[in-house]
XYZ file of C-alpha atoms in Angstrom:
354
model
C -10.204 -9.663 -19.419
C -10.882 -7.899 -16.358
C -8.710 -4.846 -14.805
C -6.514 -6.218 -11.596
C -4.310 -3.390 -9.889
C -2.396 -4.087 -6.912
C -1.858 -1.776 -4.158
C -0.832 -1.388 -0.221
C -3.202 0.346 2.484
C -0.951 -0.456 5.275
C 2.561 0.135 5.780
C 5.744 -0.486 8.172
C 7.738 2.369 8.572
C 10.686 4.059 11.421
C 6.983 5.679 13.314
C 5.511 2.103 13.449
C 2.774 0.818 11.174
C 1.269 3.159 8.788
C -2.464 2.780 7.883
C -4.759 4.230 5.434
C -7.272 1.062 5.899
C -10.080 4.355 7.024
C -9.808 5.392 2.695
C -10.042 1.851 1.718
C -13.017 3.338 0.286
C -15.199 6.866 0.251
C -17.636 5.585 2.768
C -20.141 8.561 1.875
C -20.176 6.369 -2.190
C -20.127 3.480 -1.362
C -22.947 0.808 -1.678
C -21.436 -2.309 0.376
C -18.615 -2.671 2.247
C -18.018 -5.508 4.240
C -15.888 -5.667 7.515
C -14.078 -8.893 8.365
C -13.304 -9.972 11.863
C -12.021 -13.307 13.497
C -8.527 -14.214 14.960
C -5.393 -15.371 12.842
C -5.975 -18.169 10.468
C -9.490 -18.036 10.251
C -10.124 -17.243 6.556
C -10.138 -13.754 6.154
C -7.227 -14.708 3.372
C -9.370 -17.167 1.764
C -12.676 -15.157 1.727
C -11.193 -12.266 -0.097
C -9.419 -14.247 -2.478
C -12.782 -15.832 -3.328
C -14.692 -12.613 -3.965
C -11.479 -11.160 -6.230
C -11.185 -14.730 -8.319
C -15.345 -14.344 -8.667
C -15.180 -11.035 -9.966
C -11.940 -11.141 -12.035
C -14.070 -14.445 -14.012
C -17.451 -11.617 -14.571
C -14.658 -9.600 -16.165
C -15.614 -6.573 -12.986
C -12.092 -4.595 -12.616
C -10.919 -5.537 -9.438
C -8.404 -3.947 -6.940
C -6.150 -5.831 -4.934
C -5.125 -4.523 -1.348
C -2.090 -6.680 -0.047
C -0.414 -7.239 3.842
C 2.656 -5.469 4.764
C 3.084 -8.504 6.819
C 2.871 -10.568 4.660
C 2.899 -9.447 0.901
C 1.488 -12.653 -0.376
C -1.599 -12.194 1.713
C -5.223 -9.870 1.344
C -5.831 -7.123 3.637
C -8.742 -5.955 1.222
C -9.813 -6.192 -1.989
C -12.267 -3.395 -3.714
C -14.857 -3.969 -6.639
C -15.000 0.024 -8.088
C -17.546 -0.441 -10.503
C -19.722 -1.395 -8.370
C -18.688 0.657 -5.585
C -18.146 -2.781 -3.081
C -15.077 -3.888 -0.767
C -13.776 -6.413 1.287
C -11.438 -5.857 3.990
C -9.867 -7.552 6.811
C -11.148 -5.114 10.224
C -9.173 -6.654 12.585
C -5.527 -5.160 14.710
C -3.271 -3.421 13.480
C -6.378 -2.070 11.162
C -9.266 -2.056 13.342
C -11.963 -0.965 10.791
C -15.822 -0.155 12.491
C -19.132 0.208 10.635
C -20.079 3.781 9.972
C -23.531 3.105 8.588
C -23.952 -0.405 9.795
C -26.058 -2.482 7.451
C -26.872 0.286 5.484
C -23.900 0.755 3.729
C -21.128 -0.946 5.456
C -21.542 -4.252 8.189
C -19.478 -6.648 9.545
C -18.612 -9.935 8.713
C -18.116 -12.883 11.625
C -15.724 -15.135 10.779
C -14.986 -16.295 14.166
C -18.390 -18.131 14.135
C -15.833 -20.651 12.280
C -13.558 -21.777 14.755
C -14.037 -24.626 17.189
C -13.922 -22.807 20.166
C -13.845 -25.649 22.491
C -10.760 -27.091 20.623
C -9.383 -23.755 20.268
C -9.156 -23.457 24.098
C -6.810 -26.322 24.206
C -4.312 -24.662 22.953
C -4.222 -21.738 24.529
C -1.078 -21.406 25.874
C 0.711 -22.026 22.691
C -2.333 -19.142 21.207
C -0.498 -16.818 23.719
C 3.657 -17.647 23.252
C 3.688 -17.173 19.832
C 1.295 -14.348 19.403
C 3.782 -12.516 22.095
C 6.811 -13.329 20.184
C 5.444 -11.884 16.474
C 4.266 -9.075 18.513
C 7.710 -8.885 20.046
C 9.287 -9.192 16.673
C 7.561 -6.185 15.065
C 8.761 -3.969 17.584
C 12.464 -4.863 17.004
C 11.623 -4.250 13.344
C 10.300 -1.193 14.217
C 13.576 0.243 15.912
C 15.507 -0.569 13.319
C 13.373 0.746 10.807
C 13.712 4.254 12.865
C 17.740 4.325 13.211
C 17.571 3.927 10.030
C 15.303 6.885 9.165
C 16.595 8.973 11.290
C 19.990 8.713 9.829
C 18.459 8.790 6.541
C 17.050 12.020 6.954
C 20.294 13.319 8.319
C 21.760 12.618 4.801
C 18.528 13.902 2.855
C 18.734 17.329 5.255
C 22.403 17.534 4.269
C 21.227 16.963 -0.122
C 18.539 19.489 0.154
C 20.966 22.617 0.736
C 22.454 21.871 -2.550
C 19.381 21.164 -4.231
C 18.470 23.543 -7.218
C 14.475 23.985 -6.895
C 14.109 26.444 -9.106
C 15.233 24.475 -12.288
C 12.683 21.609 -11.213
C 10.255 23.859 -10.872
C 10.659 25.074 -14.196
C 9.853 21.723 -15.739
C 6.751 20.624 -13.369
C 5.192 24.074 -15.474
C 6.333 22.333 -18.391
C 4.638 19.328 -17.807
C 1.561 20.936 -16.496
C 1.262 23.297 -19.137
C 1.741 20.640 -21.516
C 0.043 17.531 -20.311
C -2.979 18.829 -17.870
C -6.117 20.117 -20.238
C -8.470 21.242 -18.914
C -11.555 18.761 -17.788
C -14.087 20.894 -16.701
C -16.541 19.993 -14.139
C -16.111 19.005 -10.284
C -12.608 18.958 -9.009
C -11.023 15.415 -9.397
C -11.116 13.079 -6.893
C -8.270 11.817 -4.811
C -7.373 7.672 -3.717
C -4.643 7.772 -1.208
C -2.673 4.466 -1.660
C 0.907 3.063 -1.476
C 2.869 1.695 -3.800
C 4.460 -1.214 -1.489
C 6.080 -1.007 2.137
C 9.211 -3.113 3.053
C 8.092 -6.931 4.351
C 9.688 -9.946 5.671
C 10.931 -10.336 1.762
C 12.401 -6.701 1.610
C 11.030 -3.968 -0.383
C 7.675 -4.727 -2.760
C 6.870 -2.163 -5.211
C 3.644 -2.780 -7.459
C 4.507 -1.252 -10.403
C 2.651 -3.583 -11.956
C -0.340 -1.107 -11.278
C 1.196 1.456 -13.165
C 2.068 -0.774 -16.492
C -1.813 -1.295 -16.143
C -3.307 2.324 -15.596
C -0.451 4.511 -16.908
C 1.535 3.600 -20.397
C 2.700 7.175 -20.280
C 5.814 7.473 -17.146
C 7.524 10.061 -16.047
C 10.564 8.648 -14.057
C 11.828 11.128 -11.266
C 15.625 9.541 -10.364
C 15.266 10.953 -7.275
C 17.757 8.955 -4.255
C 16.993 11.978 -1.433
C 13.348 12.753 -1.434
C 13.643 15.384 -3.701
C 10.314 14.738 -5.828
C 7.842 15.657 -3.198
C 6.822 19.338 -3.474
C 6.990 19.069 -7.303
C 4.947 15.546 -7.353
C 2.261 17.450 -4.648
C 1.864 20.359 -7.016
C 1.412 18.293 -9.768
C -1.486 16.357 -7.730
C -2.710 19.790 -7.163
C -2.981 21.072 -11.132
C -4.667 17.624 -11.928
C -7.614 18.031 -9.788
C -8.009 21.322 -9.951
C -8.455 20.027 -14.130
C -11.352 17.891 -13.006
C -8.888 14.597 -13.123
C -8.991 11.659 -10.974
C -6.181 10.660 -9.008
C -3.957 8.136 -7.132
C -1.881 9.463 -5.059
C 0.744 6.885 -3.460
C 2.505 8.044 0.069
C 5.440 7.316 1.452
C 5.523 4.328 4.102
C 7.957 6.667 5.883
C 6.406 9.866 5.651
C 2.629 9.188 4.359
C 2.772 13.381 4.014
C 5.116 13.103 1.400
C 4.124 11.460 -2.261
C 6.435 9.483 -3.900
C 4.162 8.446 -6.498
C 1.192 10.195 -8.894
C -1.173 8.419 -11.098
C -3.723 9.876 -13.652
C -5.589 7.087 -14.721
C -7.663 9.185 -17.031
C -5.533 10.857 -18.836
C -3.091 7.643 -18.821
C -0.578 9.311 -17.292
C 2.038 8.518 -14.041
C 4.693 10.297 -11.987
C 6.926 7.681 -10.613
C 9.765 7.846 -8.144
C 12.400 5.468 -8.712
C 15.726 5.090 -6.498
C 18.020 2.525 -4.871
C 15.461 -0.025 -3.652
C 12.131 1.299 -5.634
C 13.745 0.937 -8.878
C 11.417 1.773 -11.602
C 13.338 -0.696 -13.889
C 11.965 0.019 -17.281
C 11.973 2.620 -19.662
C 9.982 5.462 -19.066
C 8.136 8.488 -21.477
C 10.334 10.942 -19.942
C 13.221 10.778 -17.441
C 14.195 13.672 -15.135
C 17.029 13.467 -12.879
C 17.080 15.188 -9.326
C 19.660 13.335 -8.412
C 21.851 15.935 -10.787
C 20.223 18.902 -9.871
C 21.536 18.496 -6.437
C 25.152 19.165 -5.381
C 26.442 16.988 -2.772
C 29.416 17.768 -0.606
C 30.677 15.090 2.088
C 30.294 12.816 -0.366
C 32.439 9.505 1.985
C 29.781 10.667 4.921
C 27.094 10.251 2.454
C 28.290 6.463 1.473
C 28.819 5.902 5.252
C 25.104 7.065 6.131
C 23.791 4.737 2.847
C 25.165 1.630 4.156
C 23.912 2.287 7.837
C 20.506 2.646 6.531
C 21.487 -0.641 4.696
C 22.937 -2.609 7.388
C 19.305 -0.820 9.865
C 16.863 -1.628 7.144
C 18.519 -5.654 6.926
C 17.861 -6.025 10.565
C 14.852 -4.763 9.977
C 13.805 -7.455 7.603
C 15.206 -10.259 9.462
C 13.435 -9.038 12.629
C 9.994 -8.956 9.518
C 11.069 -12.619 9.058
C 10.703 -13.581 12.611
C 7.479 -12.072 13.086
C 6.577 -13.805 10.052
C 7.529 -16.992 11.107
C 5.801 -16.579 14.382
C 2.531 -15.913 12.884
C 2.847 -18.535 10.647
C 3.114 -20.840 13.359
C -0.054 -19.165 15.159
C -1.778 -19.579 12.412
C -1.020 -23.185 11.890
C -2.191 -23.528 15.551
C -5.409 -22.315 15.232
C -5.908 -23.669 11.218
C -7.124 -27.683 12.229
C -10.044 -25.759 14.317
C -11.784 -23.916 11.545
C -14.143 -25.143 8.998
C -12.658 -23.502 6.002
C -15.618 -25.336 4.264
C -18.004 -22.821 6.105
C -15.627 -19.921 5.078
C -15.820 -20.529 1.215
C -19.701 -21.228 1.548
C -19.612 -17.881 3.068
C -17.361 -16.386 0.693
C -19.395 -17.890 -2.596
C -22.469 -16.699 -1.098
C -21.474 -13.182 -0.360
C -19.741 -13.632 -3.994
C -23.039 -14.177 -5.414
C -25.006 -11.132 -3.440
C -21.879 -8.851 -5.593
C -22.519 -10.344 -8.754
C -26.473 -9.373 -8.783
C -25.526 -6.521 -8.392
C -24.086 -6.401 -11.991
């Protein structure tokens, strides 16, 4: 049975959306990497989802990439063994050739709309793809109240916070789990875990159960884990170990999230809203290594970042909605026929390559 993980490369977040679609893959190893472009509803969905099920059946581990915007939809999918992706190129992810041909080229899915009857409906084209437009920006003010009283609350948690004593047990850990691997120094995949969507938060755990059996669990409800998570990153590569290292939507220079496939082995951040939810190897609690004073204004601040984060989502629901209904404009114009063709051909150029 073949290997699926599930990740995010994109993000939305109080600064807007957050991309890492340029380390989809390391461009300089990579043997084909194909660039989708064409307008909404055009297939870029259904194309990716028809290399991943292809693959998945040759029993090729297979890595799925999935759409803040829509968490039940494709931005990219990645083939590692053989060093082959897919990924959708177009706004808010605009992804260019680097080595066109060569090593990475684009793929024209536009070529499968009927342009003429496209053109007839172009003024409904234009009112809805101004109103999901319209509808991410509201989601993206509320998404920044919110984290700007959030880190109000996490400034205030941090003065109380004993670092010492944490850092005491990442040497632990280090000492204990890190041997040496000798070698080159490992290699790092920048990823996230999940993003908030027009459903609320989605966290792919999932991923973990797959890579890691072993978890440590940081309870960690004030961005505590950080430093200690980033110097663990930082003893595993220098060991020659391979890495995942997933970001924070909110702060993509902060890790919430460290995973040593190798050595089976994760560092997970669990709190209100990216619970965790099963038992880990090890549990360590930052949340009690921190004394808290103010501890109503605290409360007060958590359900403003609540009440924020809700309008947020509803606003992710509009814009949802909206693009929905763009997409079911342009859908009767597009020979979806033409896409899977495309897809099973392009399927089949992957598979030689077994």
């Amino acid at each position: 049975m073949a290997q699926v993980t599930n990740f995010f490369v994109g993000a939305n977040s109080g600064e807007g959306f957050q991309n890492l679609f340029s380390e989809i893959v390391d461009i300089e190893n990579t043997y084909d990497f194909m660039i989708l472009k064409g307008g909404p509803g055009v297939g870029k969905n259904t194309f990716m989802r028809e290399i991943g099920r292809t693959m998945e059946e040759a029993g090729t581990a297979v890595e799925y990439l999935w759409c803040s915007g829509d968490p039940d939809s494709l931005d990219g999918v990645v083939i590692p063994e053989l060093r082959c992706a897919v990924a959708d190129g177009t706004s808010p992810h605009v992804v260019e050739p680097k080595y066109p041909a060569a090593v990475d080229r684009y793929m024209d899915l536009g070529r499968f709309y009927d342009l003429t009857a496209a053109k007839k409906a172009s003024e409904e084209v234009k009112a809805r793809t101004c109103a999901y437009k319209a509808a991410y920006v509201r989601a993206y003010h509320s998404l920044k109240a919110a984290r700007q009283v959030e880190l109000d609350a996490v400034s205030s948690i941090e003065k109380g916070f004993d670092g010492e004593r944490l850092e005491r047990r990442i040497k632990g850990i280090i000492a204990r789990e890190f041997r040496a691997r000798g070698g080159q120094q490992g290699r790092t995949t920048r990823r996230f875990l999940g993003s908030i969507t027009y459903k609320g938060y989605i966290w792919r755990y999932d991923s973990i159960d797959v890579l890691c059996p072993r978890v440590y669990e940081f309870t960690d409800s004030w961005e505590l884990a950080g430093a200690a998570l980033a110097k663990l990153h930082t003893a595993a590569s220098e060991k020659g170990w391979d890495t995942i290292a997933c970001l924070s939507p909110e702060d993509p220079g902060r890790m919430e999230h460290l995973l040593v496939p190798g050595l089976g082995l994760a560092f997970i951040t669990s709190c209100p809203g990216m619970d965790y939810g099963k038992k880990p190897y090890r549990r360590i609690r930052l949340d009690a290594m921190a004394e808290t004073e103010g501890k109503g204004r605290l409360r007060f601040q958590s359900r403003m970042v609540a009440l924020l984060r809700e309008e947020a989502i509803d606003a992710l629901k509009d814009a949802k909605r909206n693009h929905d209904a763009l997409e079911a404009v342009y859908n009767p114009y597009v020979d979806f026929d033409g896409v899977r063709a495309q897809a099973a051909l392009e399927a089949g150029r992957l598979l030689s390559y077994l």
